[in-house]
Tab-separated table of C-alpha atoms in Angstrom:
chain	number	residue	atom	x	y	z
B	1	MET	CA	-35.574	24.575	10.586
B	2	SER	CA	-33.015	22.290	12.139
B	3	ASP	CA	-31.078	19.607	10.235
B	4	LYS	CA	-33.049	16.921	11.940
B	5	LYS	CA	-36.397	18.414	10.968
B	6	ARG	CA	-35.264	18.834	7.386
B	7	ALA	CA	-34.082	15.230	7.246
B	8	GLN	CA	-37.339	14.086	8.850
B	9	LYS	CA	-39.284	15.908	6.160
B	10	ILE	CA	-37.213	14.293	3.415
B	11	ALA	CA	-37.673	10.862	4.977
B	12	ASP	CA	-41.443	11.412	5.057
B	13	ALA	CA	-41.441	12.513	1.441
B	14	ILE	CA	-39.473	9.420	0.392
B	15	GLN	CA	-41.765	7.155	2.319
B	16	SER	CA	-44.938	8.621	0.876
B	17	LYS	CA	-43.543	8.562	-2.657
B	18	PHE	CA	-42.176	5.002	-2.693
B	19	GLY	CA	-44.568	3.360	-0.211
B	20	ASP	CA	-43.864	-0.239	0.757
B	21	ALA	CA	-40.568	-0.421	-1.118
B	22	VAL	CA	-39.152	1.713	1.692
B	23	LEU	CA	-38.540	-1.030	4.218
B	24	GLU	CA	-37.725	1.136	7.177
B	25	ILE	CA	-36.742	4.615	8.277
B	26	GLU	CA	-34.083	4.465	10.984
B	27	VAL	CA	-32.461	7.178	13.024
B	28	ALA	CA	-28.872	6.356	13.870
B	29	TYR	CA	-26.448	8.851	15.406
B	30	ASP	CA	-28.985	11.635	14.759
B	31	GLU	CA	-29.002	10.865	11.064
B	32	PHE	CA	-31.862	9.495	9.029
B	33	VAL	CA	-31.378	6.257	7.166
B	34	ALA	CA	-33.859	5.081	4.572
B	35	VAL	CA	-33.635	1.322	4.140
B	36	VAL	CA	-35.048	0.640	0.705
B	37	ASP	CA	-35.509	-2.312	-1.593
B	38	LYS	CA	-32.729	-2.542	-4.141
B	39	ALA	CA	-35.224	-2.536	-7.013
B	40	ILE	CA	-35.993	1.123	-6.330
B	41	VAL	CA	-32.682	2.274	-4.899
B	42	HIS	CA	-31.707	4.119	-8.067
B	43	ASP	CA	-35.073	5.924	-8.171
B	44	VAL	CA	-34.707	6.937	-4.521
B	45	LEU	CA	-31.186	8.221	-5.123
B	46	ALA	CA	-32.280	10.116	-8.248
B	47	ASP	CA	-35.133	11.657	-6.282
B	48	LEU	CA	-32.774	12.738	-3.514
B	49	ARG	CA	-30.314	14.059	-6.068
B	50	TRP	CA	-32.697	16.155	-8.151
B	51	THR	CA	-35.716	16.890	-5.915
B	52	HIS	CA	-34.027	17.237	-2.561
B	53	HIS	CA	-30.727	18.661	-3.862
B	54	PHE	CA	-28.279	16.220	-2.321
B	55	ASP	CA	-25.399	17.365	-4.462
B	56	LEU	CA	-22.638	15.438	-2.703
B	57	LEU	CA	-22.246	11.691	-2.455
B	58	LEU	CA	-19.716	11.339	0.349
B	59	ASP	CA	-19.223	7.599	0.128
B	60	VAL	CA	-20.580	4.314	-1.114
B	61	VAL	CA	-19.996	1.562	1.400
B	62	GLY	CA	-20.389	-2.174	1.065
B	63	VAL	CA	-21.127	-4.020	4.299
B	64	ASP	CA	-20.872	-7.721	5.050
B	65	CYS	CA	-23.502	-8.400	7.732
B	66	MET	CA	-22.576	-12.060	8.216
B	67	GLU	CA	-21.606	-11.575	11.853
B	68	LEU	CA	-24.396	-9.151	12.685
B	69	GLU	CA	-27.489	-10.847	14.072
B	70	PRO	CA	-30.192	-10.480	13.015
B	71	PHE	CA	-29.728	-9.173	9.499
B	72	ARG	CA	-31.984	-8.828	6.488
B	73	GLU	CA	-29.556	-10.059	3.848
B	74	ARG	CA	-25.889	-11.012	3.871
B	75	PHE	CA	-24.704	-7.744	2.298
B	76	GLU	CA	-25.727	-4.120	2.376
B	77	VAL	CA	-24.828	-1.108	0.299
B	78	GLU	CA	-24.993	2.261	1.965
B	79	TYR	CA	-24.928	5.662	0.296
B	80	ILE	CA	-23.955	8.639	2.417
B	81	LEU	CA	-25.396	11.867	1.057
B	82	TYR	CA	-24.898	15.493	1.902
B	83	ALA	CA	-26.724	18.590	0.711
B	84	MET	CA	-24.333	21.507	0.795
B	85	LYS	CA	-26.898	24.275	0.546
B	86	SER	CA	-29.123	23.117	3.397
B	87	ASP	CA	-26.328	21.377	5.373
B	88	THR	CA	-28.300	18.146	5.592
B	89	ARG	CA	-27.074	14.600	5.804
B	90	PHE	CA	-29.025	11.566	4.730
B	91	ARG	CA	-28.231	7.908	4.243
B	92	VAL	CA	-29.764	5.317	1.983
B	93	ARG	CA	-29.205	1.661	2.691
B	94	THR	CA	-30.211	-1.310	0.620
B	95	PRO	CA	-29.968	-5.008	1.505
B	96	VAL	CA	-28.272	-7.209	-1.095
B	97	PRO	CA	-28.755	-10.989	-0.947
B	98	GLU	CA	-25.765	-13.267	-1.452
B	99	THR	CA	-27.494	-14.953	-4.384
B	100	ASP	CA	-28.095	-11.772	-6.368
B	101	LEU	CA	-25.336	-9.179	-6.053
B	102	ASP	CA	-26.542	-6.831	-8.790
B	103	VAL	CA	-27.193	-3.240	-7.723
B	104	PRO	CA	-27.801	-0.396	-10.197
B	105	THR	CA	-24.946	2.056	-10.362
B	106	ALA	CA	-25.220	5.592	-8.992
B	107	SER	CA	-22.306	6.840	-11.067
B	108	ASP	CA	-24.737	8.497	-13.499
B	109	LEU	CA	-25.983	10.678	-10.619
B	110	TRP	CA	-22.703	11.501	-8.870
B	111	GLN	CA	-19.217	11.171	-10.331
B	112	SER	CA	-17.902	10.278	-6.892
B	113	ALA	CA	-19.854	7.015	-7.013
B	114	ASN	CA	-17.410	5.742	-9.606
B	115	TRP	CA	-14.508	4.950	-7.275
B	116	GLY	CA	-16.734	4.305	-4.261
B	117	GLU	CA	-18.533	1.572	-6.148
B	118	ARG	CA	-15.282	0.144	-7.456
B	119	GLU	CA	-14.082	-0.170	-3.884
B	120	ALA	CA	-17.318	-1.797	-2.733
B	121	TYR	CA	-17.044	-4.144	-5.711
B	122	GLU	CA	-13.509	-5.271	-4.997
B	123	MET	CA	-13.806	-5.490	-1.218
B	124	ILE	CA	-17.274	-7.031	-0.884
B	125	GLY	CA	-18.140	-8.170	-4.384
B	126	ILE	CA	-21.237	-6.087	-5.104
B	127	ASN	CA	-21.859	-6.009	-8.846
B	128	PHE	CA	-22.846	-2.488	-9.852
B	129	VAL	CA	-24.801	-2.813	-13.066
B	130	GLY	CA	-24.091	-0.064	-15.591
B	131	HIS	CA	-20.832	1.083	-13.992
B	132	PRO	CA	-18.443	2.466	-16.646
B	133	CYS	CA	-15.326	0.632	-15.394
B	134	LEU	CA	-15.994	-1.892	-12.647
B	135	LYS	CA	-12.440	-3.025	-11.966
B	136	ARG	CA	-10.286	-3.487	-8.906
B	137	LEU	CA	-9.067	-0.236	-7.394
B	138	LEU	CA	-6.776	-1.012	-4.438
B	139	THR	CA	-5.722	-4.639	-4.721
B	140	HIS	CA	-3.571	-5.799	-7.634
B	141	HIS	CA	-4.888	-7.028	-10.953
B	142	GLU	CA	-4.162	-10.701	-10.236
B	143	PHE	CA	-6.085	-10.716	-6.947
B	144	VAL	CA	-8.893	-13.260	-6.672
B	145	GLY	CA	-11.746	-12.872	-4.187
B	146	HIS	CA	-13.105	-10.071	-2.043
B	147	PRO	CA	-10.910	-9.426	1.001
B	148	LEU	CA	-13.367	-7.598	3.268
B	149	ARG	CA	-15.876	-10.429	3.213
B	150	LYS	CA	-16.024	-12.015	6.636
B	151	ASP	CA	-15.219	-15.453	5.230
B	152	TYR	CA	-12.019	-14.239	3.533
B	153	PRO	CA	-8.932	-15.145	5.610
B	154	VAL	CA	-7.354	-12.031	7.145
B	155	MET	CA	-3.838	-13.149	6.244
B	156	GLY	CA	-4.850	-14.334	2.803
B	157	GLY	CA	-2.291	-12.309	0.877
B	158	GLN	CA	-1.849	-13.121	-2.785
B	159	TRP	CA	1.398	-12.670	-4.678
B	160	CYS	CA	1.388	-10.503	-7.735
B	161	SER	CA	3.725	-11.636	-10.495
B	162	SER	CA	3.810	-8.547	-12.688
B	163	THR	CA	3.292	-4.827	-12.518
B	164	SER	CA	0.208	-3.487	-14.262
B	165	GLU	CA	0.135	-0.612	-16.669
B	166	MET	CA	-2.208	2.274	-15.949
B	167	LYS	CA	-2.390	3.123	-19.618
B	168	GLU	CA	-4.603	0.194	-20.462
B	169	GLU	CA	-6.995	1.078	-17.672
B	170	LEU	CA	-7.206	4.718	-18.710
B	171	GLU	CA	-7.969	3.784	-22.282
B	172	GLU	CA	-10.662	1.386	-21.197
B	173	SER	CA	-12.333	3.872	-18.903
B	174	GLN	CA	-12.499	6.404	-21.710
B	175	GLY	CA	-14.968	4.405	-23.723
B	176	GLY	CA	-12.963	1.465	-25.038
B	177	ALA	CA	-14.109	-1.898	-23.790
B	178	PRO	CA	-17.442	-2.221	-21.973
B	179	GLY	CA	-16.823	-1.948	-18.239
B	180	GLY	CA	-17.714	-4.449	-15.612
B	181	SER	CA	-18.064	-7.706	-17.503
B	182	SER	CA	-14.384	-8.690	-17.720
B	183	ALA	CA	-13.439	-7.404	-14.277
B	184	GLY	CA	-11.693	-9.846	-11.981
U	1	MET	CA	39.780	-0.460	11.641
U	2	GLY	CA	39.729	-2.824	8.718
U	3	VAL	CA	41.604	-1.920	5.605
U	4	ASP	CA	42.699	1.527	6.775
U	5	ALA	CA	44.856	-0.089	9.410
U	6	ASP	CA	46.113	-2.593	6.879
U	7	PHE	CA	47.252	0.266	4.713
U	8	LEU	CA	49.146	1.923	7.519
U	9	ASP	CA	50.690	-1.318	8.627
U	10	ALA	CA	51.651	-2.339	5.113
U	11	PRO	CA	55.422	-2.543	4.718
U	12	THR	CA	56.807	0.407	2.782
U	13	LYS	CA	59.301	-0.462	0.058
U	14	ASN	CA	61.180	2.824	0.115
U	15	GLU	CA	60.936	6.385	1.325
U	16	THR	CA	58.640	7.575	-1.468
U	17	GLY	CA	55.762	5.958	0.358
U	18	LEU	CA	54.965	2.880	-1.711
U	19	ILE	CA	52.694	0.447	0.033
U	20	THR	CA	51.622	-3.039	-0.820
U	21	THR	CA	48.283	-4.645	-0.147
U	22	ARG	CA	46.008	-7.210	-1.669
U	23	ILE	CA	43.743	-6.135	-4.526
U	24	GLU	CA	40.814	-7.745	-2.729
U	25	GLU	CA	41.359	-5.503	0.267
U	26	VAL	CA	41.449	-2.403	-1.923
U	27	ILE	CA	38.232	-3.372	-3.661
U	28	LYS	CA	36.514	-4.030	-0.369
U	29	TRP	CA	37.828	-0.781	1.092
U	30	GLY	CA	36.493	1.181	-1.842
U	31	ARG	CA	33.244	-0.674	-1.936
U	32	LYS	CA	32.335	-0.292	1.695
U	33	ASN	CA	33.213	3.383	1.869
U	34	SER	CA	31.266	4.445	-1.185
U	35	LEU	CA	27.849	2.864	-0.924
U	36	TRP	CA	25.414	4.689	-3.172
U	37	PRO	CA	21.993	4.307	-1.631
U	38	LEU	CA	18.724	4.101	-3.506
U	39	PRO	CA	15.972	4.998	-1.034
U	40	PHE	CA	12.847	2.985	-1.777
U	41	GLY	CA	10.726	5.018	0.613
U	42	THR	CA	7.037	4.285	0.947
U	43	ALA	CA	6.240	5.485	4.461
U	44	CYS	CA	7.473	7.400	7.509
U	45	CYS	CA	10.792	5.500	7.562
U	46	ALA	CA	11.744	7.465	4.462
U	47	ILE	CA	11.401	10.685	6.491
U	48	GLU	CA	13.817	9.273	9.064
U	49	PHE	CA	16.179	8.414	6.251
U	50	MET	CA	16.047	12.041	5.079
U	51	GLY	CA	17.025	13.029	8.607
U	52	THR	CA	19.921	10.594	8.454
U	53	VAL	CA	21.155	12.045	5.197
U	54	SER	CA	21.002	15.667	6.267
U	55	SER	CA	23.524	17.531	8.357
U	56	ASN	CA	22.540	16.579	11.930
U	57	PHE	CA	23.352	12.930	11.456
U	58	ASP	CA	25.233	13.144	8.183
U	59	ILE	CA	25.458	9.743	6.575
U	60	SER	CA	28.327	11.049	4.416
U	61	ARG	CA	30.641	10.355	7.340
U	62	PHE	CA	30.204	6.737	6.272
U	63	GLY	CA	30.517	7.440	2.573
U	64	ALA	CA	26.897	6.671	1.793
U	65	GLU	CA	25.559	10.164	1.144
U	66	LEU	CA	25.223	10.045	-2.621
U	67	VAL	CA	21.533	9.250	-2.820
U	68	ARG	CA	20.524	8.108	-6.293
U	69	PHE	CA	17.007	7.750	-7.546
U	70	SER	CA	17.901	5.444	-10.388
U	71	PRO	CA	18.679	1.830	-9.501
U	72	ARG	CA	21.257	1.727	-12.288
U	73	GLN	CA	23.384	4.299	-10.487
U	74	SER	CA	23.279	2.758	-7.035
U	75	ASP	CA	24.432	-0.383	-5.288
U	76	MET	CA	22.615	-0.234	-1.960
U	77	ILE	CA	18.844	-0.346	-1.929
U	78	LEU	CA	17.287	0.890	1.282
U	79	VAL	CA	13.702	-0.255	1.585
U	80	ALA	CA	12.030	2.155	3.980
U	81	GLY	CA	8.350	1.571	4.513
U	82	THR	CA	5.380	-0.695	4.004
U	83	ILE	CA	5.542	-3.001	0.991
U	84	ASN	CA	2.223	-4.452	-0.063
U	85	TYR	CA	1.563	-7.236	-2.518
U	86	LYS	CA	0.732	-4.772	-5.261
U	87	LEU	CA	4.099	-3.062	-4.842
U	88	ALA	CA	6.163	-6.242	-4.514
U	89	PRO	CA	6.725	-6.770	-8.260
U	90	VAL	CA	7.742	-3.103	-8.573
U	91	LEU	CA	10.346	-3.468	-5.824
U	92	LYS	CA	11.575	-6.720	-7.363
U	93	ARG	CA	11.982	-5.026	-10.716
U	94	ILE	CA	13.939	-2.168	-9.170
U	95	TYR	CA	16.069	-4.577	-7.132
U	96	ASP	CA	16.933	-6.469	-10.308
U	97	GLN	CA	18.216	-3.267	-11.884
U	98	VAL	CA	20.500	-2.244	-9.013
U	99	CYS	CA	24.193	-2.547	-9.903
U	100	GLU	CA	26.128	-5.593	-8.775
U	101	PRO	CA	27.297	-6.185	-6.141
U	102	LYS	CA	24.032	-5.086	-4.588
U	103	PHE	CA	23.217	-4.698	-0.944
U	104	VAL	CA	19.808	-4.454	0.654
U	105	ILE	CA	18.885	-2.770	3.920
U	106	SER	CA	15.385	-3.378	5.199
U	107	MET	CA	14.454	-0.371	7.306
U	108	GLY	CA	11.708	-0.409	9.903
U	109	ALA	CA	9.125	-2.851	11.192
U	110	CYS	CA	6.985	-2.793	8.040
U	111	ALA	CA	9.716	-3.727	5.604
U	112	CYS	CA	11.180	-6.310	7.997
U	113	SER	CA	8.022	-8.101	9.056
U	114	GLY	CA	4.937	-6.306	7.808
U	115	GLY	CA	4.833	-4.308	11.039
U	116	PHE	CA	1.379	-3.931	12.490
U	117	TYR	CA	-0.180	-4.537	9.090
U	118	ASP	CA	-1.112	-8.129	9.865
U	119	ASN	CA	-3.394	-8.517	6.880
U	120	TYR	CA	-4.001	-9.709	3.351
U	121	ALA	CA	-2.549	-6.600	1.718
U	122	THR	CA	0.928	-6.307	3.193
U	123	VAL	CA	3.954	-8.501	2.511
U	124	GLN	CA	5.103	-9.892	5.861
U	125	GLY	CA	8.774	-9.024	5.351
U	126	ILE	CA	10.557	-8.160	2.112
U	127	ASN	CA	12.999	-11.044	2.629
U	128	GLN	CA	10.228	-13.230	1.239
U	129	PHE	CA	11.133	-12.094	-2.254
U	130	ILE	CA	14.489	-10.269	-2.188
U	131	PRO	CA	17.605	-11.108	-0.121
U	132	VAL	CA	18.263	-8.693	2.730
U	133	ASP	CA	21.706	-7.912	4.198
U	134	VAL	CA	20.745	-5.840	7.223
U	135	PHE	CA	17.441	-5.432	9.037
U	136	ILE	CA	16.747	-2.305	11.074
U	137	PRO	CA	14.034	-2.679	13.715
U	138	GLY	CA	11.969	0.296	14.866
U	139	CYS	CA	8.818	2.132	13.952
U	140	PRO	CA	10.370	4.215	12.563
U	141	PRO	CA	14.021	3.600	13.506
U	142	ARG	CA	16.123	6.503	14.785
U	143	PRO	CA	18.766	7.884	12.412
U	144	GLU	CA	21.418	6.356	14.667
U	145	ALA	CA	19.970	2.958	13.868
U	146	VAL	CA	20.323	3.663	10.149
U	147	LEU	CA	23.941	4.641	10.671
U	148	ASP	CA	24.448	1.476	12.670
U	149	ALA	CA	22.989	-0.528	9.791
U	150	VAL	CA	25.392	1.125	7.353
U	151	MET	CA	28.280	0.228	9.656
U	152	LYS	CA	27.008	-3.343	9.940
U	153	LEU	CA	26.864	-3.518	6.171
U	154	GLN	CA	30.427	-2.227	5.945
U	155	GLU	CA	31.538	-4.912	8.374
U	156	ARG	CA	29.820	-7.444	6.245
U	157	ILE	CA	31.451	-6.213	3.046
U	158	ASP	CA	34.793	-6.418	4.840
U	159	LEU	CA	34.263	-10.052	5.782
U	160	GLU	CA	32.834	-11.056	2.468
U	161	PRO	CA	34.976	-12.194	-0.474
U	162	ALA	CA	35.278	-9.208	-2.809
U	163	THR	CA	35.082	-11.053	-6.078
U	164	THR	CA	32.320	-13.588	-5.557
U	165	ARG	CA	29.002	-13.184	-3.908
U	166	ASP	CA	27.510	-16.621	-4.024
U	167	VAL	CA	25.146	-18.062	-1.507
U	168	VAL	CA	27.546	-20.555	0.077
U	169	ARG	CA	30.170	-17.952	0.886
U	170	ARG	CA	27.561	-15.542	2.152
U	171	HIS	CA	26.461	-18.251	4.493
U	172	GLU	CA	30.001	-18.438	5.838
U	173	VAL	CA	29.931	-14.702	6.421
U	174	ASP	CA	26.668	-15.053	8.299
U	175	THR	CA	28.217	-17.643	10.565
U	176	LYS	CA	31.243	-15.408	11.177
U	177	LEU	CA	29.038	-12.450	12.043
U	178	THR	CA	27.002	-14.552	14.433
U	179	ASP	CA	30.110	-15.866	16.118
U	180	GLN	CA	31.450	-12.398	16.802
């Protein structure tokens, strides 16, 4: 069975299991994309993880669709999955409205979601609910705003007045303060 | 050139070879021929700097071969590579620790102007937060350009008053260098 047939089968299984909450099944660049409602996105990912053996989460991507017409919602989160054993790729995409940026975390399913979601949080501003340490990853700790949003000025650099200590961050991520709420 | 010639031309008192010169000239002569560089390398420019230090180009011909990795043991900081806003306070802190009198060379397009990183993350030139003596253009610059920068810096040290390093007098030096 070819990759495409395998992915087709998985897409069919997802669609029959979750019904109307699966908004669309797209094929882009020979890969299947399941566009799902964000209320069920964690269930879909868990199903792919445990039933369909997608053991690798390659990336979590936040997308600002402001300049793409037409779009469902302002933002999107996309999960790129890969099953090593069957050499199959699959993508899950969920629209996120500007008014409600909460998306359940996938870091309980794949460890690699941890940093991917932190990046999507800092660049686009998606709030991953239940993430162990939702803090900025690439920009400095005094940075305000989300630089990859289309309405953020490209040259909007922000000065950082002090160096930050990694120690504090490490301690927090190992079960100190609750993650996510105080991030900025 | 410079002080060397002054030494040779200095009147000798007797046949044992005593020479006279001004203490300022001696300080400047020593200072410019023993720059201890601290390479603050963050990108490919640092690789070019390694090439400059090693035998093909041999920066020790200009007395600047003693590369130190502690700012407290060096007096010339060579910023080679992209400096982003997150790194700026780190560079500032290191610059503050460099021994006086300190000299700064900004190497390559990124350090001088942000290079092609025209965005929110990269500082558009390190002279926005630390004073720079010599800028080297290039992406990355050739080792010859680094040597040229060292020579430019030596010229500058020669023209500059050896005992004070205040802004007004540096401005005079700038004017002199431009006039040349």
